[in-house]
PDB file of C-alpha atoms in Angstrom:
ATOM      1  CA  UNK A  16       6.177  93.515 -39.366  1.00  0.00           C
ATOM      2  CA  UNK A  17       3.932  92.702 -35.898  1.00  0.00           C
ATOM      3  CA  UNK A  18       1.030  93.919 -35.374  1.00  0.00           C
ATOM      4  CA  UNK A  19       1.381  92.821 -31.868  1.00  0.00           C
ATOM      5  CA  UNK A  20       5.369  92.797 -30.620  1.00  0.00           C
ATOM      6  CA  UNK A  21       5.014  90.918 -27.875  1.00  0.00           C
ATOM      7  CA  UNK A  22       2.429  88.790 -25.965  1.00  0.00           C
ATOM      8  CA  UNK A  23       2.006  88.397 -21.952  1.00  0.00           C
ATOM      9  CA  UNK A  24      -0.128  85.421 -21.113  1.00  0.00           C
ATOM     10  CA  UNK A  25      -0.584  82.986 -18.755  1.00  0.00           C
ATOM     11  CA  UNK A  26      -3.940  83.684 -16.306  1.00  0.00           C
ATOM     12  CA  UNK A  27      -3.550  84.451 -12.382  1.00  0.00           C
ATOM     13  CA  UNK A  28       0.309  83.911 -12.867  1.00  0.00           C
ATOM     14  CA  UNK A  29       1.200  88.102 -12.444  1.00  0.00           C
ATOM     15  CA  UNK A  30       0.451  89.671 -15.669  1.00  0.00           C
ATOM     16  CA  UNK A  31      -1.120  92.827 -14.067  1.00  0.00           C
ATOM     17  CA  UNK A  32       1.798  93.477 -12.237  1.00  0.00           C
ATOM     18  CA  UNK A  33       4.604  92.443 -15.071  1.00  0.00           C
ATOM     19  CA  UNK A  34       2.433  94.529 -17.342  1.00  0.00           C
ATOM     20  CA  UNK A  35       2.321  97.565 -15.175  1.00  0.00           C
ATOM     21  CA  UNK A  36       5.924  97.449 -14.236  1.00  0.00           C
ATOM     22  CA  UNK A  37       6.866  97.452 -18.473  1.00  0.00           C
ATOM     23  CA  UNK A  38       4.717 100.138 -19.070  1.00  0.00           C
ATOM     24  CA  UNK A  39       6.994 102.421 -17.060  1.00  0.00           C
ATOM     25  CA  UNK A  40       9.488 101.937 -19.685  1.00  0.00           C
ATOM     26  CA  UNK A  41       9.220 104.833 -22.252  1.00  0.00           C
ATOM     27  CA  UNK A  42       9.526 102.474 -25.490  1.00  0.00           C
ATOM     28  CA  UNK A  43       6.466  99.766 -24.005  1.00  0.00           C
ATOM     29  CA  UNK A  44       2.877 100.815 -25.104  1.00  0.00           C
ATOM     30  CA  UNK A  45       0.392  98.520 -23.305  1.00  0.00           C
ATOM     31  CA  UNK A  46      -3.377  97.719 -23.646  1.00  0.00           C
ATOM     32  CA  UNK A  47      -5.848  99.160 -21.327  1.00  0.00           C
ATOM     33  CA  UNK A  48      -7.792  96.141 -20.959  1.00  0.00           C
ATOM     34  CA  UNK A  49      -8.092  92.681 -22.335  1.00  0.00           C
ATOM     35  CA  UNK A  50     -10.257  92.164 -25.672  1.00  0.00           C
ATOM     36  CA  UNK A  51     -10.026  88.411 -25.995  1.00  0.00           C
ATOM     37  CA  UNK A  52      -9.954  89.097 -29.782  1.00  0.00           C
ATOM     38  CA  UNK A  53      -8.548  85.664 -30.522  1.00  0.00           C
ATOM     39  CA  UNK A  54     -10.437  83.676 -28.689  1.00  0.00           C
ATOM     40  CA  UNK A  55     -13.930  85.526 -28.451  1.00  0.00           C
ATOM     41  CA  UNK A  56     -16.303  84.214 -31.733  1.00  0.00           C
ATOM     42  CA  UNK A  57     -18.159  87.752 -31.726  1.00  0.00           C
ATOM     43  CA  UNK A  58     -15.386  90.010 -31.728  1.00  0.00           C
ATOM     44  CA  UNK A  59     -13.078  87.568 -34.298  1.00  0.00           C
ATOM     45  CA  UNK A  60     -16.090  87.494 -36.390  1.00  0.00           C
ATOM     46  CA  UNK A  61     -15.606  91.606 -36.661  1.00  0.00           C
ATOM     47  CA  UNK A  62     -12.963  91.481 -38.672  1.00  0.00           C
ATOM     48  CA  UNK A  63      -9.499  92.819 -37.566  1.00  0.00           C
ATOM     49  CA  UNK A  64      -9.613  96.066 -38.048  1.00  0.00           C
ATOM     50  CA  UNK A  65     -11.889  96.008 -34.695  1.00  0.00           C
ATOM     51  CA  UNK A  66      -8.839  95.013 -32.906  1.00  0.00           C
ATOM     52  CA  UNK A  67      -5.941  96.932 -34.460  1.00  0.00           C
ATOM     53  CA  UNK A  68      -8.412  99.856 -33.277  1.00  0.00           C
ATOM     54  CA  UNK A  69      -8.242  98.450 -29.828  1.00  0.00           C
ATOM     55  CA  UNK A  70      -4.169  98.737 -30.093  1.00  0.00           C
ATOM     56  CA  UNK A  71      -2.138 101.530 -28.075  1.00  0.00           C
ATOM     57  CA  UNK A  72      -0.423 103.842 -31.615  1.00  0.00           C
ATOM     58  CA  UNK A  73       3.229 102.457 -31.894  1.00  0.00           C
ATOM     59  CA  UNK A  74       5.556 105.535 -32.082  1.00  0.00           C
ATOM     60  CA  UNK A  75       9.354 106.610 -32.090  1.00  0.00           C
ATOM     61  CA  UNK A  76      10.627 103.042 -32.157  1.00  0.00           C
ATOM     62  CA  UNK A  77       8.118 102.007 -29.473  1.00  0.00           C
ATOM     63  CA  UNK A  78       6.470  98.346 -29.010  1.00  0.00           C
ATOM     64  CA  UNK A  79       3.480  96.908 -28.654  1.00  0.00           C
ATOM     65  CA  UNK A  80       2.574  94.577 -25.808  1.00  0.00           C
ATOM     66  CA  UNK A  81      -0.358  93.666 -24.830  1.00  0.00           C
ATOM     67  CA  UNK A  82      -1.435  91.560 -21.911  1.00  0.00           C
ATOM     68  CA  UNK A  83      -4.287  88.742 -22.822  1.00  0.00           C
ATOM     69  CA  UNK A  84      -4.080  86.106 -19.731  1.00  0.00           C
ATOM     70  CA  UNK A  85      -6.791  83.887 -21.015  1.00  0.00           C
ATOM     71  CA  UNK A  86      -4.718  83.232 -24.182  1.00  0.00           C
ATOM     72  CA  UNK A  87      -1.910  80.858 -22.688  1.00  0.00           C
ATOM     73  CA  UNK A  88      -4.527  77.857 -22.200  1.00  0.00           C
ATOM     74  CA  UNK A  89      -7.011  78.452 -25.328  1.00  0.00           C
ATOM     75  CA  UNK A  90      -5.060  76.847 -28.397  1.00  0.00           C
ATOM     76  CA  UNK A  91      -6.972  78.847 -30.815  1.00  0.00           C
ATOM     77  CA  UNK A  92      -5.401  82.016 -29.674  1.00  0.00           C
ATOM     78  CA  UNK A  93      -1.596  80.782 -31.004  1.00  0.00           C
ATOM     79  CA  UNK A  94      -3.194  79.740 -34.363  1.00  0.00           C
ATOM     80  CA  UNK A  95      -5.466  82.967 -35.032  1.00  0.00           C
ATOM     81  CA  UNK A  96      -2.179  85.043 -33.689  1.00  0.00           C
ATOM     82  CA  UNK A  97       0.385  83.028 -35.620  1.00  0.00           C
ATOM     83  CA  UNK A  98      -1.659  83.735 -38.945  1.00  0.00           C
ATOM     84  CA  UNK A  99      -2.076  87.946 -38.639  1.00  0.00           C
ATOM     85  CA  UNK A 100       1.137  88.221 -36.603  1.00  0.00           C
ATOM     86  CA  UNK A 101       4.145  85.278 -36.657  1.00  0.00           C
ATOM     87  CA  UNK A 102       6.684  87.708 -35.454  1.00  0.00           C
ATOM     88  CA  UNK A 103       5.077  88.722 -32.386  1.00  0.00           C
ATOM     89  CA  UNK A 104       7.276  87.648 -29.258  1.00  0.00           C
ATOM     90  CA  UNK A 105       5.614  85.585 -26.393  1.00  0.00           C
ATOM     91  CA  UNK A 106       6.235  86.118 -22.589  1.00  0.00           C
ATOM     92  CA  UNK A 107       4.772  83.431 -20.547  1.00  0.00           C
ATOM     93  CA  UNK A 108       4.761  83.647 -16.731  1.00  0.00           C
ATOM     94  CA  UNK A 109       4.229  81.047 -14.358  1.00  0.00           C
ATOM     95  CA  UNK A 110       4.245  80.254 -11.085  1.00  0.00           C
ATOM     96  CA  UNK A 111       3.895  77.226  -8.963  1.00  0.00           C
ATOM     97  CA  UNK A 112       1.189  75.229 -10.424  1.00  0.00           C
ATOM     98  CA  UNK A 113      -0.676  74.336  -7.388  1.00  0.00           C
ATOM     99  CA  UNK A 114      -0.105  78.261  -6.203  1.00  0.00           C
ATOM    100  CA  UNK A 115      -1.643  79.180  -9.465  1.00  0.00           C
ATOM    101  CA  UNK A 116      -4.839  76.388  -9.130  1.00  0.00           C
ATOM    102  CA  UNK A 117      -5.799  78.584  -5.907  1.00  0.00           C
ATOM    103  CA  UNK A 118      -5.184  81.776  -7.158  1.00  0.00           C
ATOM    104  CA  UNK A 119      -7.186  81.031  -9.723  1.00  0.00           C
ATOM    105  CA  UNK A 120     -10.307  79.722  -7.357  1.00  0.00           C
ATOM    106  CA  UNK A 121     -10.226  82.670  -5.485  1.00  0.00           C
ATOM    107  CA  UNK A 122     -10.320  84.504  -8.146  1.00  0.00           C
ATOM    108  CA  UNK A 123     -13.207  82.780  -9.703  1.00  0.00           C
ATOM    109  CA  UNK A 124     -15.129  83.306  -6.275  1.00  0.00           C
ATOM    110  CA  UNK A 125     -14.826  86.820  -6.488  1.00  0.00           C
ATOM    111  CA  UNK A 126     -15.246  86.991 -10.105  1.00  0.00           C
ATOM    112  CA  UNK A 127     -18.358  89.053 -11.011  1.00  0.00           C
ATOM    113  CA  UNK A 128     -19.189  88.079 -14.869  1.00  0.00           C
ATOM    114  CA  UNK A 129     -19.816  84.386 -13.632  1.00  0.00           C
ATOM    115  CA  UNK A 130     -22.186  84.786 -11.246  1.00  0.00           C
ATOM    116  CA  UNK A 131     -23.218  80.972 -11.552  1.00  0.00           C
ATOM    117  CA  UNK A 132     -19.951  79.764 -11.258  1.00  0.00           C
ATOM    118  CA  UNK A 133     -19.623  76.693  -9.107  1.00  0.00           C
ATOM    119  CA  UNK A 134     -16.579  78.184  -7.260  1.00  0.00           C
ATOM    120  CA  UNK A 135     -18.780  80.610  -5.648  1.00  0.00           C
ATOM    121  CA  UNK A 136     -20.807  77.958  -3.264  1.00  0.00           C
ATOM    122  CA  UNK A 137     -18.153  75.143  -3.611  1.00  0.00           C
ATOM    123  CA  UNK A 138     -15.504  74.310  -1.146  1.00  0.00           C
ATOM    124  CA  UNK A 139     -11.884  74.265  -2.626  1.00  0.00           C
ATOM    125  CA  UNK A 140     -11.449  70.493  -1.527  1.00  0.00           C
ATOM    126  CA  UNK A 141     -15.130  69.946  -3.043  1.00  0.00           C
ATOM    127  CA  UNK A 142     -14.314  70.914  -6.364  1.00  0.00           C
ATOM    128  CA  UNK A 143     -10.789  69.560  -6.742  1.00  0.00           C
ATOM    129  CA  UNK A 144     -11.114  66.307  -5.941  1.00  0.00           C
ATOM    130  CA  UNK A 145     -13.731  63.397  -7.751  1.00  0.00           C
ATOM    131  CA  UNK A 146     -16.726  63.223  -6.071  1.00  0.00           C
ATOM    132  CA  UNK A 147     -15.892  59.126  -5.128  1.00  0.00           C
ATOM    133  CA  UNK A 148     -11.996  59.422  -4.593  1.00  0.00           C
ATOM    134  CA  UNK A 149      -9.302  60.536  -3.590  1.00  0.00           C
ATOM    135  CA  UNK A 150      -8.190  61.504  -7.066  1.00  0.00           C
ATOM    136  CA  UNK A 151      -7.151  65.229  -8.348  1.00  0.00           C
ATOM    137  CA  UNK A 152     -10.420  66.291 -10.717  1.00  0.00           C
ATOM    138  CA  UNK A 153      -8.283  67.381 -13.925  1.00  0.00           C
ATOM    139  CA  UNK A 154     -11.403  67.967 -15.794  1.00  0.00           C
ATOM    140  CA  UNK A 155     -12.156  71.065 -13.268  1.00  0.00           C
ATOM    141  CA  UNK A 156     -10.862  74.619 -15.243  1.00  0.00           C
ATOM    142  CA  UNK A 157      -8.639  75.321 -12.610  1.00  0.00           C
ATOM    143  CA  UNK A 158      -6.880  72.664 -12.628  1.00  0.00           C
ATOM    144  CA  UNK A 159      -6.498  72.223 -16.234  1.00  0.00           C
ATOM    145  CA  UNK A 160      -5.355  75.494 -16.684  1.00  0.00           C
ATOM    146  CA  UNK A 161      -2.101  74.714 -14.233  1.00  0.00           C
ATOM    147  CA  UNK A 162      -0.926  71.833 -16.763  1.00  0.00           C
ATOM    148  CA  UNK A 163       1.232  73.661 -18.176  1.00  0.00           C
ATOM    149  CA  UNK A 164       3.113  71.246 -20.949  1.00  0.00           C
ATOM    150  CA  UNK A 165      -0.084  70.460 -22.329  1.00  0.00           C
ATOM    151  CA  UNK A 166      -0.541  74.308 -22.941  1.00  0.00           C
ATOM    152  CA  UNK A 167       2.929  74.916 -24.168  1.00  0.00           C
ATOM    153  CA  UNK A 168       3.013  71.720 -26.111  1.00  0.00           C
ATOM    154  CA  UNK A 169      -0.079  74.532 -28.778  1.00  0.00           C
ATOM    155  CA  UNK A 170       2.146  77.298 -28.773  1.00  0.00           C
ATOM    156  CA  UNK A 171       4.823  75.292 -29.824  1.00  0.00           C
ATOM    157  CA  UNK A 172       3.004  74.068 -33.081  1.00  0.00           C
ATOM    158  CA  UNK A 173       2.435  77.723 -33.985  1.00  0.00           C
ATOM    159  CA  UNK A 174       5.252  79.470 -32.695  1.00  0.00           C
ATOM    160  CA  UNK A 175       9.316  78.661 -32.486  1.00  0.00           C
ATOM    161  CA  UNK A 176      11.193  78.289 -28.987  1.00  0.00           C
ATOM    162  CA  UNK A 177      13.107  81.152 -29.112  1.00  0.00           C
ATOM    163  CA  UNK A 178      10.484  83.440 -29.371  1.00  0.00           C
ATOM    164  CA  UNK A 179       8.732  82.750 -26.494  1.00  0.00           C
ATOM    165  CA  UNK A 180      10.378  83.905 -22.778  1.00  0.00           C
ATOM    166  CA  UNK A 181       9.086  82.164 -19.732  1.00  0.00           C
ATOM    167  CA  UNK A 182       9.255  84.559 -16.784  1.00  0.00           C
ATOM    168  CA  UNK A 183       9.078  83.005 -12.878  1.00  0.00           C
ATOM    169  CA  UNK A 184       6.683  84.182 -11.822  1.00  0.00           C
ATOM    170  CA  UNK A 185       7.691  83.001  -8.023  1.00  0.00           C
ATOM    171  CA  UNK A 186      10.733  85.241  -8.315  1.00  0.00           C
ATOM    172  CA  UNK A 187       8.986  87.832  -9.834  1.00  0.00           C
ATOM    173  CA  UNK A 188       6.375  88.062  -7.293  1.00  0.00           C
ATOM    174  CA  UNK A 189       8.985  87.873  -4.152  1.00  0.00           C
ATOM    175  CA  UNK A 190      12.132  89.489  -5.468  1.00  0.00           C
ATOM    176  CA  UNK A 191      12.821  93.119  -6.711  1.00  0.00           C
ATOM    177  CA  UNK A 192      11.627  92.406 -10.127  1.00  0.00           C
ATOM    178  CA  UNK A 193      14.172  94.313 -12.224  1.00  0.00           C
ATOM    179  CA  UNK A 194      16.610  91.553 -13.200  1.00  0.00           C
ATOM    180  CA  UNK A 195      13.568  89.428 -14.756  1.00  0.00           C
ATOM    181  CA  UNK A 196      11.939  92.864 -16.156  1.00  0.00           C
ATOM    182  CA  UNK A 197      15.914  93.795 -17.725  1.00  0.00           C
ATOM    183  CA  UNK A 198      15.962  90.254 -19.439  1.00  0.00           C
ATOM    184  CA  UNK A 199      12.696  90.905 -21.104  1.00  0.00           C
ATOM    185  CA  UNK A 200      14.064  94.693 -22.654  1.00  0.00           C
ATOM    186  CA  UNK A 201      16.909  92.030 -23.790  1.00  0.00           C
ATOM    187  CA  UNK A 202      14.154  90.126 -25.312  1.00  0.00           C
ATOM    188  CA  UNK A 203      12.143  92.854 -27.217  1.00  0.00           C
ATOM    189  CA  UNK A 204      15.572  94.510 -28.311  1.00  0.00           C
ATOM    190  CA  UNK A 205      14.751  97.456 -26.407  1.00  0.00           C
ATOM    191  CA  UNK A 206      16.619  99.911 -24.545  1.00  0.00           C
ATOM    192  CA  UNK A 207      17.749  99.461 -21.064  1.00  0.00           C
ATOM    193  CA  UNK A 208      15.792 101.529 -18.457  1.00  0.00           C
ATOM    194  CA  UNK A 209      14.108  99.352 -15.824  1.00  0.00           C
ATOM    195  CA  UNK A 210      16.215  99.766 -12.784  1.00  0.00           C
ATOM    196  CA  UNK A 211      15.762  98.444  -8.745  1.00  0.00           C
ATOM    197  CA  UNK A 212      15.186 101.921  -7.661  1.00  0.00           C
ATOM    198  CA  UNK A 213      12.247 101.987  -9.515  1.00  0.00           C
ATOM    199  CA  UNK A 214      10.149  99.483  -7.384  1.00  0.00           C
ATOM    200  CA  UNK A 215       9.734  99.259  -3.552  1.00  0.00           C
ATOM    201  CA  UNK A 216       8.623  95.933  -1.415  1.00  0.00           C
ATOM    202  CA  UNK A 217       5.609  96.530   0.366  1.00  0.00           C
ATOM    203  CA  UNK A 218       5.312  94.512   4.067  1.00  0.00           C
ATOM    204  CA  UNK A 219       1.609  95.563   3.434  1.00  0.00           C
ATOM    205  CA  UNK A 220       1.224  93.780   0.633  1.00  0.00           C
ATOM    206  CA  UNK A 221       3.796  91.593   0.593  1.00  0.00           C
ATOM    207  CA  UNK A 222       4.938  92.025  -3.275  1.00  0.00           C
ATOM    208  CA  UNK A 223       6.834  94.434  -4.821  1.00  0.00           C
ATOM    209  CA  UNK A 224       5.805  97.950  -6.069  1.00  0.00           C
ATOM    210  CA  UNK A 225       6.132 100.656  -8.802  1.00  0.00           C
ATOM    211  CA  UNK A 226       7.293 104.136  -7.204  1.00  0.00           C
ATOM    212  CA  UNK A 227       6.009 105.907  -9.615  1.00  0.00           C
ATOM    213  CA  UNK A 228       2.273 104.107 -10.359  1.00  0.00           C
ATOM    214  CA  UNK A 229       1.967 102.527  -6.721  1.00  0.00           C
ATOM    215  CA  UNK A 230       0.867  99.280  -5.535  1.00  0.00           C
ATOM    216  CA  UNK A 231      -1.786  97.438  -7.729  1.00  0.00           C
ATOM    217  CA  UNK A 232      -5.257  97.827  -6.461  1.00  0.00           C
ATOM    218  CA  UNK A 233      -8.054  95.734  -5.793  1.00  0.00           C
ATOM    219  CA  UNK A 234      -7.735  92.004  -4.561  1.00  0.00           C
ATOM    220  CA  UNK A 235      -3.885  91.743  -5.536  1.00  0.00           C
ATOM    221  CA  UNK A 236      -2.099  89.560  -2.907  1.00  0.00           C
ATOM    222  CA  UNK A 237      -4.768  87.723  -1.394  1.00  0.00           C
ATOM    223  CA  UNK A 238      -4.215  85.400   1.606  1.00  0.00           C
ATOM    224  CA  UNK A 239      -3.893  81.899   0.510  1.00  0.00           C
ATOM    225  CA  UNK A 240      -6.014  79.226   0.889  1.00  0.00           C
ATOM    226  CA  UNK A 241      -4.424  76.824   3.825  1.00  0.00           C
ATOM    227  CA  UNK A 242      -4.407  72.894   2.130  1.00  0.00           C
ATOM    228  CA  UNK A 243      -3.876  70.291   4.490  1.00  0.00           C
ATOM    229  CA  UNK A 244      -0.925  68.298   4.077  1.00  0.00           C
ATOM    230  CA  UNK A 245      -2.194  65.107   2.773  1.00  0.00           C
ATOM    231  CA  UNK A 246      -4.270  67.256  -0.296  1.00  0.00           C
ATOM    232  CA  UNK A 247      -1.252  69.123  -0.789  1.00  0.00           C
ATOM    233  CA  UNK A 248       0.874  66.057  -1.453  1.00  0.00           C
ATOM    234  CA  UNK A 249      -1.810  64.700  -3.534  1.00  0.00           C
ATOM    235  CA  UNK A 250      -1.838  67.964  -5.532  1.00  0.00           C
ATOM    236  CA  UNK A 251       1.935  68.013  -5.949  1.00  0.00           C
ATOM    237  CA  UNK A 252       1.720  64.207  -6.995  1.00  0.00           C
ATOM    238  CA  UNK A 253      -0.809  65.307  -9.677  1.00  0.00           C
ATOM    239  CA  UNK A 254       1.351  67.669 -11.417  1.00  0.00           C
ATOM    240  CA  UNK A 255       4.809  66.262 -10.795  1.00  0.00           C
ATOM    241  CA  UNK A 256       4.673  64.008 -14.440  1.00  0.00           C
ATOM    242  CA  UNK A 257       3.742  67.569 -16.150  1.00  0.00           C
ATOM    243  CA  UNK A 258       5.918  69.749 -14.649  1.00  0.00           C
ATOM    244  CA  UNK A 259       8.275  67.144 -15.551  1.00  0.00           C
ATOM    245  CA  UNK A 260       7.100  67.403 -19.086  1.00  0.00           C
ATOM    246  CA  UNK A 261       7.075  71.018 -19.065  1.00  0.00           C
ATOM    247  CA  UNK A 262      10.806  71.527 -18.140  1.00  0.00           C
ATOM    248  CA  UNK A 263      11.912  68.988 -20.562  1.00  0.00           C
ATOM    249  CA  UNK A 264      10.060  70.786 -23.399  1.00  0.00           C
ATOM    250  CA  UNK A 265      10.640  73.821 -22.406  1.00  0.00           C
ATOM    251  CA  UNK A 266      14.296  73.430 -21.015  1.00  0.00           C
ATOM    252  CA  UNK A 267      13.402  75.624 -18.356  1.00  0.00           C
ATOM    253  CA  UNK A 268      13.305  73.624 -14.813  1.00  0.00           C
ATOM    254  CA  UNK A 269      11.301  75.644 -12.302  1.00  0.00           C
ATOM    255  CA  UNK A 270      12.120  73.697  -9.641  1.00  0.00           C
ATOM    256  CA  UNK A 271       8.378  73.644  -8.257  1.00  0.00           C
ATOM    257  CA  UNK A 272       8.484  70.562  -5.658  1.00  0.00           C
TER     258      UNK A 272
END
């Protein structure tokens, strides 16, 4: 038994969207929002029964998924989930690492429960690189958090290989995501029932959307930030020996230049 059947993680990647698009299927109860649980000292020290409260009721055969970004790049989360819950079923998306680092900057800019945070008065270029070089600032959150095989490289102490899916979460963003939403109801052992017709492509907002629920709101598909080409190269330099790493561990090869 799982408390929690499955897990999506991996922050400013496209869990919103691969969250709302399961939830359509009859068999998928999803959280309403994220608890951090697992990696949040106050609420841990609660006990459990503060979270399984928390849970959507699992009925007629139905599972559990709940969608925790944060959790991909905080180890503790794989340990404290691995103890309650060693069954539970982890989908990972990512997307281009470098894609992801500026998602993730814009996001923090916007972001209003850090309202000190240095992305808010700090240039992208600022931040990313050391303050005397030329060289990438790993050290910086949002860069850390796009090394992936250091990330995967945790859940792989706590959890085995075949029960975590990575999702691309390039393709999932540009293409009609039912192919990559039918392999996860393969995953879970679910029913089939995610289908093309059920999503649309919006020119508007240049990503796919639900018929049925709409486009997601808010600051979903943001215009990127424009890098110049010489701290673009350096970025992709940067992560090239991890994504390297990654695919090897993983066996998965994204292909991410």
């Amino acid at each position: 038994f799982s408390f929690i059947d499955s897990l999506l993680t991996v922050r400013k990647s496209g869990t919103t969207a691969l969250k709302e698009f399961l939830s359509l299927h009859p068999q998928i109860r999803t959280n309403r929002f994220e608890s951090g649980y697992f990696i949040r000292e106050d609420a841990y020290r609660e006990g459990l029964q503060s979270f399984l409260d928390s849970l959507p009721v699992r009925a007629n055969g139905s599972k559990v998924v709940i969608k925790e970004a944060e959790f991909f790049h905080r180890p503790i989360s794989a340990l404290r989930i691995a103890a309650i819950s060693p069954k539970t079923k982890i989908i990972a998306i990512f997307r281009d690492p470098v894609r992801r680092l500026l998602s993730d900057y814009l996001f923090m800019q916007r972001y209003g429960q850090a309202p000190n945070a240095r992305e808010k008065t700090m240039s992208f270029p600022d931040l990313v690189l050391q303050s005397d070089s030329s060289s990438i600032n790993s050290s910086w959150g949002c860069v850390s958090r796009s090394i992936y095989a250091q990330h995967f490289h945790n859940w792989l102490q706590s959890f085995p290989r075949q029960q975590i899916l990575l999702v691309d979460g390039d393709r999932f963003q540009m293409d009609n995501p039912a192919e990559i939403l039918q392999g996860i109801e393969r995953f879970l052992g679910i029913e089939p029932y995610l289908k093309e017709e059920h999503f649309l492509y919006s020119p508007t907002k240049g990503f796919y959307c639900s018929r049925v629920k709409g486009c997601l709101k808010g600051n979903k598909g943001h215009e990127p930030i424009a890098l110049t080409p010489e701290l673009e190269n350096n970025l992709r330099s940067f992560f090239k020996p991890y994504n390297e790493a990654f695919y090897e561990m993983s066996q998965v090869d994204f292909g991410w230049e």
